[in-house]
PDB file of C-alpha atoms in Angstrom:
ATOM      1  CA  MET A 475      -0.326  -0.643   0.066  1.00  0.00           C
ATOM      2  CA  SER A 476       1.715   3.287  -1.178  1.00  0.00           C
ATOM      3  CA  LYS A 477       2.036   6.165   1.299  1.00  0.00           C
ATOM      4  CA  ARG A 478      -1.326   8.159   1.796  1.00  0.00           C
ATOM      5  CA  TYR A 479      -0.903  11.382   0.167  1.00  0.00           C
ATOM      6  CA  LYS A 480      -1.418  14.554   3.081  1.00  0.00           C
ATOM      7  CA  PRO A 481      -0.703  17.958   1.869  1.00  0.00           C
ATOM      8  CA  ASN A 482      -0.487  21.071   4.604  1.00  0.00           C
ATOM      9  CA  VAL A 483      -3.818  23.128   4.964  1.00  0.00           C
ATOM     10  CA  THR A 484      -2.315  26.757   5.409  1.00  0.00           C
ATOM     11  CA  VAL A 485      -3.936  30.175   4.980  1.00  0.00           C
ATOM     12  CA  ALA A 486      -3.091  33.174   4.163  1.00  0.00           C
ATOM     13  CA  CYS A 487      -4.523  36.708   3.196  1.00  0.00           C
ATOM     14  CA  ILE A 488      -3.867  39.479   1.329  1.00  0.00           C
ATOM     15  CA  LEU A 489      -4.817  42.685   3.071  1.00  0.00           C
ATOM     16  CA  HIS A 490      -5.006  45.604   0.764  1.00  0.00           C
ATOM     17  CA  HIS A 491      -5.325  49.454   1.208  1.00  0.00           C
ATOM     18  CA  GLN A 492      -5.361  51.854  -2.205  1.00  0.00           C
ATOM     19  CA  GLY A 493      -3.344  49.797  -4.300  1.00  0.00           C
ATOM     20  CA  ARG A 494      -1.016  48.920  -1.855  1.00  0.00           C
ATOM     21  CA  PHE A 495      -0.376  45.511   0.002  1.00  0.00           C
ATOM     22  CA  VAL A 496       0.744  43.795   3.120  1.00  0.00           C
ATOM     23  CA  LEU A 497       3.242  41.304   2.961  1.00  0.00           C
ATOM     24  CA  VAL A 498       5.817  39.529   6.015  1.00  0.00           C
ATOM     25  CA  LYS A 499       9.420  39.479   5.537  1.00  0.00           C
ATOM     26  CA  GLU A 500      10.301  36.349   7.970  1.00  0.00           C
ATOM     27  CA  SER A 501      13.970  34.409   7.197  1.00  0.00           C
ATOM     28  CA  ILE A 502      13.180  29.999   6.380  1.00  0.00           C
ATOM     29  CA  GLU A 503      16.299  28.228   6.616  1.00  0.00           C
ATOM     30  CA  GLY A 504      18.737  31.474   6.871  1.00  0.00           C
ATOM     31  CA  GLU A 505      17.270  33.359   3.911  1.00  0.00           C
ATOM     32  CA  ILE A 506      14.975  35.659   3.726  1.00  0.00           C
ATOM     33  CA  ARG A 507      11.448  35.650   2.473  1.00  0.00           C
ATOM     34  CA  TYR A 508       8.545  37.668   1.578  1.00  0.00           C
ATOM     35  CA  ASN A 509       4.467  36.795   2.277  1.00  0.00           C
ATOM     36  CA  GLN A 510       1.161  37.501   2.486  1.00  0.00           C
ATOM     37  CA  ALA A 511       0.218  37.245   6.278  1.00  0.00           C
ATOM     38  CA  ALA A 512      -0.247  33.351   6.296  1.00  0.00           C
ATOM     39  CA  GLY A 513       0.370  29.963   8.545  1.00  0.00           C
ATOM     40  CA  HIS A 514      -1.533  26.626   8.934  1.00  0.00           C
ATOM     41  CA  LEU A 515      -4.770  25.110  10.216  1.00  0.00           C
ATOM     42  CA  GLU A 516      -5.102  24.604  14.102  1.00  0.00           C
ATOM     43  CA  ALA A 517      -7.323  21.965  15.114  1.00  0.00           C
ATOM     44  CA  ASN A 518     -10.830  22.667  16.318  1.00  0.00           C
ATOM     45  CA  GLU A 519     -10.407  26.375  14.559  1.00  0.00           C
ATOM     46  CA  THR A 520     -12.291  26.899  11.198  1.00  0.00           C
ATOM     47  CA  LEU A 521     -10.426  28.372   7.685  1.00  0.00           C
ATOM     48  CA  THR A 522     -11.883  32.078   8.674  1.00  0.00           C
ATOM     49  CA  GLN A 523     -10.287  31.803  12.600  1.00  0.00           C
ATOM     50  CA  ALA A 524      -6.638  30.791  11.262  1.00  0.00           C
ATOM     51  CA  CYS A 525      -6.926  33.697   8.303  1.00  0.00           C
ATOM     52  CA  ILE A 526      -7.672  36.114  11.559  1.00  0.00           C
ATOM     53  CA  ARG A 527      -5.469  34.284  13.697  1.00  0.00           C
ATOM     54  CA  GLU A 528      -2.780  34.844  11.333  1.00  0.00           C
ATOM     55  CA  VAL A 529      -2.522  38.257  10.320  1.00  0.00           C
ATOM     56  CA  LYS A 530      -2.766  38.598  14.076  1.00  0.00           C
ATOM     57  CA  GLU A 531      -0.009  36.772  15.384  1.00  0.00           C
ATOM     58  CA  GLU A 532       2.069  38.607  11.672  1.00  0.00           C
ATOM     59  CA  THR A 533       1.068  42.107  11.201  1.00  0.00           C
ATOM     60  CA  GLY A 534      -1.047  43.167  14.693  1.00  0.00           C
ATOM     61  CA  LEU A 535      -4.007  43.198  12.485  1.00  0.00           C
ATOM     62  CA  THR A 536      -7.491  42.764  13.733  1.00  0.00           C
ATOM     63  CA  ILE A 537      -9.422  41.601  10.217  1.00  0.00           C
ATOM     64  CA  VAL A 538     -12.596  40.341   9.281  1.00  0.00           C
ATOM     65  CA  PRO A 539     -12.010  38.683   6.133  1.00  0.00           C
ATOM     66  CA  ASP A 540     -14.348  39.972   3.432  1.00  0.00           C
ATOM     67  CA  GLY A 541     -14.092  37.112   1.036  1.00  0.00           C
ATOM     68  CA  VAL A 542     -11.985  34.458  -0.104  1.00  0.00           C
ATOM     69  CA  VAL A 543      -9.553  34.654  -3.457  1.00  0.00           C
ATOM     70  CA  SER A 544      -8.859  31.674  -5.067  1.00  0.00           C
ATOM     71  CA  ILE A 545      -8.096  27.891  -3.576  1.00  0.00           C
ATOM     72  CA  ASN A 546      -4.788  26.465  -4.538  1.00  0.00           C
ATOM     73  CA  GLN A 547      -2.819  23.135  -4.853  1.00  0.00           C
ATOM     74  CA  PHE A 548       1.142  23.665  -4.444  1.00  0.00           C
ATOM     75  CA  GLN A 549       3.969  20.925  -4.656  1.00  0.00           C
ATOM     76  CA  ALA A 550       6.689  22.744  -2.636  1.00  0.00           C
ATOM     77  CA  ALA A 551       8.946  20.115  -3.071  1.00  0.00           C
ATOM     78  CA  ALA A 552       8.390  16.431  -3.301  1.00  0.00           C
ATOM     79  CA  ASP A 553       7.557  15.484  -0.128  1.00  0.00           C
ATOM     80  CA  LEU A 554       5.752  18.554   1.094  1.00  0.00           C
ATOM     81  CA  ALA A 555       2.291  19.587  -0.287  1.00  0.00           C
ATOM     82  CA  PHE A 556      -0.128  22.293   0.675  1.00  0.00           C
ATOM     83  CA  VAL A 557      -3.858  23.383   0.079  1.00  0.00           C
ATOM     84  CA  ARG A 558      -3.886  26.618   0.497  1.00  0.00           C
ATOM     85  CA  PHE A 559      -6.754  29.193   0.583  1.00  0.00           C
ATOM     86  CA  THR A 560      -6.652  32.745  -0.084  1.00  0.00           C
ATOM     87  CA  PHE A 561      -8.865  35.006   1.188  1.00  0.00           C
ATOM     88  CA  PHE A 562      -8.750  39.104   1.419  1.00  0.00           C
ATOM     89  CA  ALA A 563      -9.266  42.067   2.863  1.00  0.00           C
ATOM     90  CA  GLU A 564      -9.923  45.461   1.727  1.00  0.00           C
ATOM     91  CA  LEU A 565      -8.468  47.654   5.255  1.00  0.00           C
ATOM     92  CA  ASN A 566      -9.827  51.781   5.405  1.00  0.00           C
ATOM     93  CA  SER A 567      -6.700  52.606   5.463  1.00  0.00           C
ATOM     94  CA  CYS A 568      -2.515  51.491   5.584  1.00  0.00           C
ATOM     95  CA  GLU A 569      -2.916  51.379   9.187  1.00  0.00           C
ATOM     96  CA  SER A 570       0.635  50.364  11.274  1.00  0.00           C
ATOM     97  CA  LEU A 571       2.652  46.964  11.104  1.00  0.00           C
ATOM     98  CA  GLN A 572       3.746  44.880  15.149  1.00  0.00           C
ATOM     99  CA  PRO A 573       4.232  41.585  13.849  1.00  0.00           C
ATOM    100  CA  GLN A 574       3.528  39.318  17.467  1.00  0.00           C
ATOM    101  CA  ASP A 575       4.975  36.241  15.639  1.00  0.00           C
ATOM    102  CA  ARG A 576       9.336  36.497  16.561  1.00  0.00           C
ATOM    103  CA  GLN A 577       9.644  34.309  12.968  1.00  0.00           C
ATOM    104  CA  ILE A 578       8.159  37.679  11.391  1.00  0.00           C
ATOM    105  CA  ILE A 579      11.314  40.123  11.310  1.00  0.00           C
ATOM    106  CA  ASP A 580       9.276  43.037   9.301  1.00  0.00           C
ATOM    107  CA  ALA A 581       6.040  43.815   8.041  1.00  0.00           C
ATOM    108  CA  ASN A 582       5.432  46.293   5.806  1.00  0.00           C
ATOM    109  CA  TRP A 583       2.926  48.386   2.886  1.00  0.00           C
ATOM    110  CA  TYR A 584       3.870  47.543  -0.870  1.00  0.00           C
ATOM    111  CA  THR A 585       2.526  48.320  -3.827  1.00  0.00           C
ATOM    112  CA  LEU A 586       1.904  45.520  -7.123  1.00  0.00           C
ATOM    113  CA  ASP A 587       5.487  46.344  -8.688  1.00  0.00           C
ATOM    114  CA  GLU A 588       7.576  46.534  -5.899  1.00  0.00           C
ATOM    115  CA  ILE A 589       6.101  43.334  -4.589  1.00  0.00           C
ATOM    116  CA  GLN A 590       6.765  42.371  -8.139  1.00  0.00           C
ATOM    117  CA  LYS A 591      10.573  43.034  -7.815  1.00  0.00           C
ATOM    118  CA  LEU A 592      10.490  40.922  -5.003  1.00  0.00           C
ATOM    119  CA  SER A 593       9.413  38.088  -7.202  1.00  0.00           C
ATOM    120  CA  ASN A 594      13.005  35.866  -6.328  1.00  0.00           C
ATOM    121  CA  LYS A 595      12.760  36.017  -2.569  1.00  0.00           C
ATOM    122  CA  LEU A 596       8.453  35.287  -2.432  1.00  0.00           C
ATOM    123  CA  ARG A 597       7.806  32.284  -0.352  1.00  0.00           C
ATOM    124  CA  SER A 598       6.385  30.802  -3.328  1.00  0.00           C
ATOM    125  CA  PRO A 599       5.181  32.206  -6.652  1.00  0.00           C
ATOM    126  CA  LEU A 600       1.063  31.687  -4.587  1.00  0.00           C
ATOM    127  CA  VAL A 601       2.435  35.325  -3.959  1.00  0.00           C
ATOM    128  CA  LEU A 602       2.039  36.821  -6.771  1.00  0.00           C
ATOM    129  CA  LYS A 603      -0.455  33.988  -8.396  1.00  0.00           C
ATOM    130  CA  THR A 604      -3.002  35.096  -6.056  1.00  0.00           C
ATOM    131  CA  LEU A 605      -2.914  39.154  -5.650  1.00  0.00           C
ATOM    132  CA  ASN A 606      -3.295  38.786  -9.860  1.00  0.00           C
ATOM    133  CA  ASP A 607      -6.650  36.989  -9.113  1.00  0.00           C
ATOM    134  CA  TYR A 608      -7.754  39.027  -6.208  1.00  0.00           C
ATOM    135  CA  LEU A 609      -6.860  41.838  -8.849  1.00  0.00           C
ATOM    136  CA  GLN A 610      -8.727  40.955 -11.544  1.00  0.00           C
ATOM    137  CA  GLY A 611     -11.583  40.610  -9.648  1.00  0.00           C
ATOM    138  CA  LYS A 612     -11.189  36.708  -8.338  1.00  0.00           C
ATOM    139  CA  ARG A 613     -13.441  37.305  -5.710  1.00  0.00           C
ATOM    140  CA  PHE A 614     -15.877  35.107  -3.804  1.00  0.00           C
ATOM    141  CA  PRO A 615     -18.148  35.633  -0.761  1.00  0.00           C
ATOM    142  CA  LEU A 616     -17.204  33.336   2.661  1.00  0.00           C
ATOM    143  CA  ALA A 617     -20.130  31.269   2.331  1.00  0.00           C
ATOM    144  CA  LEU A 618     -17.834  29.572  -0.202  1.00  0.00           C
ATOM    145  CA  LEU A 619     -16.647  28.201   2.905  1.00  0.00           C
ATOM    146  CA  ASN A 620     -18.703  25.350   6.006  1.00  0.00           C
TER     147      ASN A 620
END
Protein backbone atom coordinates (compact mmCIF):
# COMPACT_ATOMS: atom_id res chain seq x y z
CA MET A 1 0.00 0.00 0.00
CA SER A 2 1.37 3.43 -0.94
CA LYS A 3 1.90 6.22 1.56
CA ARG A 4 -1.19 8.37 1.94
CA TYR A 5 -0.95 11.88 0.49
CA LYS A 6 -1.36 14.45 3.28
CA PRO A 7 -0.84 18.03 2.14
CA ASN A 8 -0.51 20.81 4.69
CA VAL A 9 -3.58 23.03 4.96
CA THR A 10 -2.64 26.69 5.09
CA VAL A 11 -4.38 30.05 4.96
CA ALA A 12 -3.13 33.40 3.66
CA CYS A 13 -4.68 36.84 3.53
CA ILE A 14 -4.31 39.61 0.98
CA LEU A 15 -4.53 42.84 2.97
CA HIS A 16 -5.22 45.76 0.62
CA HIS A 17 -5.69 49.51 0.76
CA GLN A 18 -5.61 51.79 -2.30
CA GLY A 19 -3.09 49.86 -4.37
CA ARG A 20 -0.89 48.77 -1.48
CA PHE A 21 -0.59 45.29 -0.02
CA VAL A 22 0.87 43.90 3.20
CA LEU A 23 3.76 41.47 3.02
CA VAL A 24 5.58 39.95 5.98
CA LYS A 25 9.33 39.43 5.95
CA GLU A 26 10.63 36.22 7.50
CA SER A 27 13.77 34.09 7.57
CA ILE A 28 13.23 30.62 6.10
CA GLU A 29 16.22 28.30 6.45
CA GLY A 30 18.51 31.34 6.68
CA GLU A 31 17.06 33.14 3.65
CA ILE A 32 14.84 36.23 3.68
CA ARG A 33 11.42 35.54 2.19
CA TYR A 34 8.27 37.62 1.72
CA ASN A 35 4.71 36.36 1.99
CA GLN A 36 1.19 37.44 2.73
CA ALA A 37 0.23 36.94 6.37
CA ALA A 38 -0.13 33.16 6.32
CA GLY A 39 0.17 29.96 8.27
CA HIS A 40 -1.18 26.53 9.07
CA LEU A 41 -4.70 25.59 10.04
CA GLU A 42 -4.73 24.46 13.68
CA ALA A 43 -6.92 21.80 15.27
CA ASN A 44 -10.45 22.88 16.17
CA GLU A 45 -10.46 26.14 14.21
CA THR A 46 -12.25 27.06 11.03
CA LEU A 47 -10.38 28.31 7.98
CA THR A 48 -11.70 31.83 8.64
CA GLN A 49 -10.59 31.68 12.28
CA ALA A 50 -7.14 30.55 11.12
CA CYS A 51 -6.95 33.54 8.76
CA ILE A 52 -7.93 36.00 11.49
CA ARG A 53 -5.39 34.46 13.91
CA GLU A 54 -2.52 34.44 11.41
CA VAL A 55 -3.13 38.06 10.39
CA LYS A 56 -3.13 39.11 14.06
CA GLU A 57 0.05 37.15 14.84
CA GLU A 58 2.00 38.28 11.79
CA THR A 59 0.84 41.91 11.41
CA GLY A 60 -0.83 42.91 14.68
CA LEU A 61 -4.02 43.77 12.77
CA THR A 62 -7.45 42.63 13.87
CA ILE A 63 -9.46 41.95 10.73
CA VAL A 64 -12.45 40.06 9.46
CA PRO A 65 -11.84 38.77 5.93
CA ASP A 66 -14.18 40.05 3.24
CA GLY A 67 -14.02 36.88 1.18
CA VAL A 68 -11.91 34.24 -0.55
CA VAL A 69 -9.68 34.80 -3.58
CA SER A 70 -8.64 31.24 -4.34
CA ILE A 71 -7.92 27.73 -3.20
CA ASN A 72 -4.62 26.43 -4.56
CA GLN A 73 -2.71 23.19 -4.44
CA PHE A 74 1.07 23.67 -4.39
CA GLN A 75 3.84 21.06 -4.45
CA ALA A 76 6.84 22.77 -2.81
CA ALA A 77 9.03 19.63 -2.90
CA ALA A 78 8.61 15.92 -3.59
CA ASP A 79 7.55 15.34 0.02
CA LEU A 80 6.03 18.75 0.85
CA ALA A 81 2.63 19.83 -0.46
CA PHE A 82 0.09 22.47 0.49
CA VAL A 83 -3.57 23.27 -0.02
CA ARG A 84 -3.73 27.04 0.49
CA PHE A 85 -6.90 29.05 1.10
CA THR A 86 -6.27 32.71 0.25
CA PHE A 87 -8.61 35.27 1.80
CA PHE A 88 -8.75 39.04 1.29
CA ALA A 89 -9.58 42.06 3.42
CA GLU A 90 -10.06 45.62 2.23
CA LEU A 91 -8.72 47.98 4.89
CA ASN A 92 -9.73 51.61 5.46
CA SER A 93 -6.13 52.81 5.70
CA CYS A 94 -2.52 51.64 5.56
CA GLU A 95 -2.58 50.83 9.24
CA SER A 96 0.56 50.52 11.34
CA LEU A 97 1.85 46.95 11.40
CA GLN A 98 3.25 45.34 14.55
CA PRO A 99 4.06 41.64 14.15
CA GLN A 100 3.56 39.60 17.31
CA ASP A 101 5.12 36.38 15.99
CA ARG A 102 8.87 36.33 16.77
CA GLN A 103 9.54 34.53 13.47
CA ILE A 104 8.33 37.58 11.53
CA ILE A 105 11.16 40.05 11.02
CA ASP A 106 8.95 42.86 9.73
CA ALA A 107 5.67 43.64 7.98
CA ASN A 108 5.19 46.49 5.50
CA TRP A 109 2.93 47.91 2.81
CA TYR A 110 4.06 47.42 -0.81
CA THR A 111 2.80 48.33 -4.27
CA LEU A 112 2.35 45.56 -6.83
CA ASP A 113 5.42 46.85 -8.68
CA GLU A 114 7.52 46.59 -5.51
CA ILE A 115 6.23 43.06 -4.90
CA GLN A 116 7.04 42.03 -8.48
CA LYS A 117 10.61 43.26 -7.93
CA LEU A 118 10.81 40.90 -4.93
CA SER A 119 9.66 37.91 -7.01
CA ASN A 120 12.85 35.90 -6.42
CA LYS A 121 12.41 36.38 -2.66
CA LEU A 122 8.74 35.44 -2.39
CA ARG A 123 7.89 32.46 -0.18
CA SER A 124 6.11 30.77 -3.07
CA PRO A 125 4.76 31.57 -6.54
CA LEU A 126 1.30 31.70 -4.94
CA VAL A 127 2.04 35.17 -3.53
CA LEU A 128 2.01 36.81 -6.98
CA LYS A 129 -0.53 34.38 -8.43
CA THR A 130 -3.11 35.18 -5.76
CA LEU A 131 -2.41 38.92 -5.95
CA ASN A 132 -3.02 38.79 -9.71
CA ASP A 133 -6.19 36.74 -9.16
CA TYR A 134 -7.37 39.37 -6.66
CA LEU A 135 -6.59 42.25 -9.03
CA GLN A 136 -8.48 40.44 -11.81
CA GLY A 137 -11.56 40.44 -9.59
CA LYS A 138 -11.52 36.79 -8.54
CA ARG A 139 -13.34 37.10 -5.25
CA PHE A 140 -15.80 34.76 -3.59
CA PRO A 141 -18.00 35.13 -0.50
CA LEU A 142 -16.96 33.54 2.79
CA ALA A 143 -20.09 31.37 2.45
CA LEU A 144 -18.06 29.34 -0.08
CA LEU A 145 -16.45 27.72 2.97
CA ASN A 146 -18.48 25.73 5.47
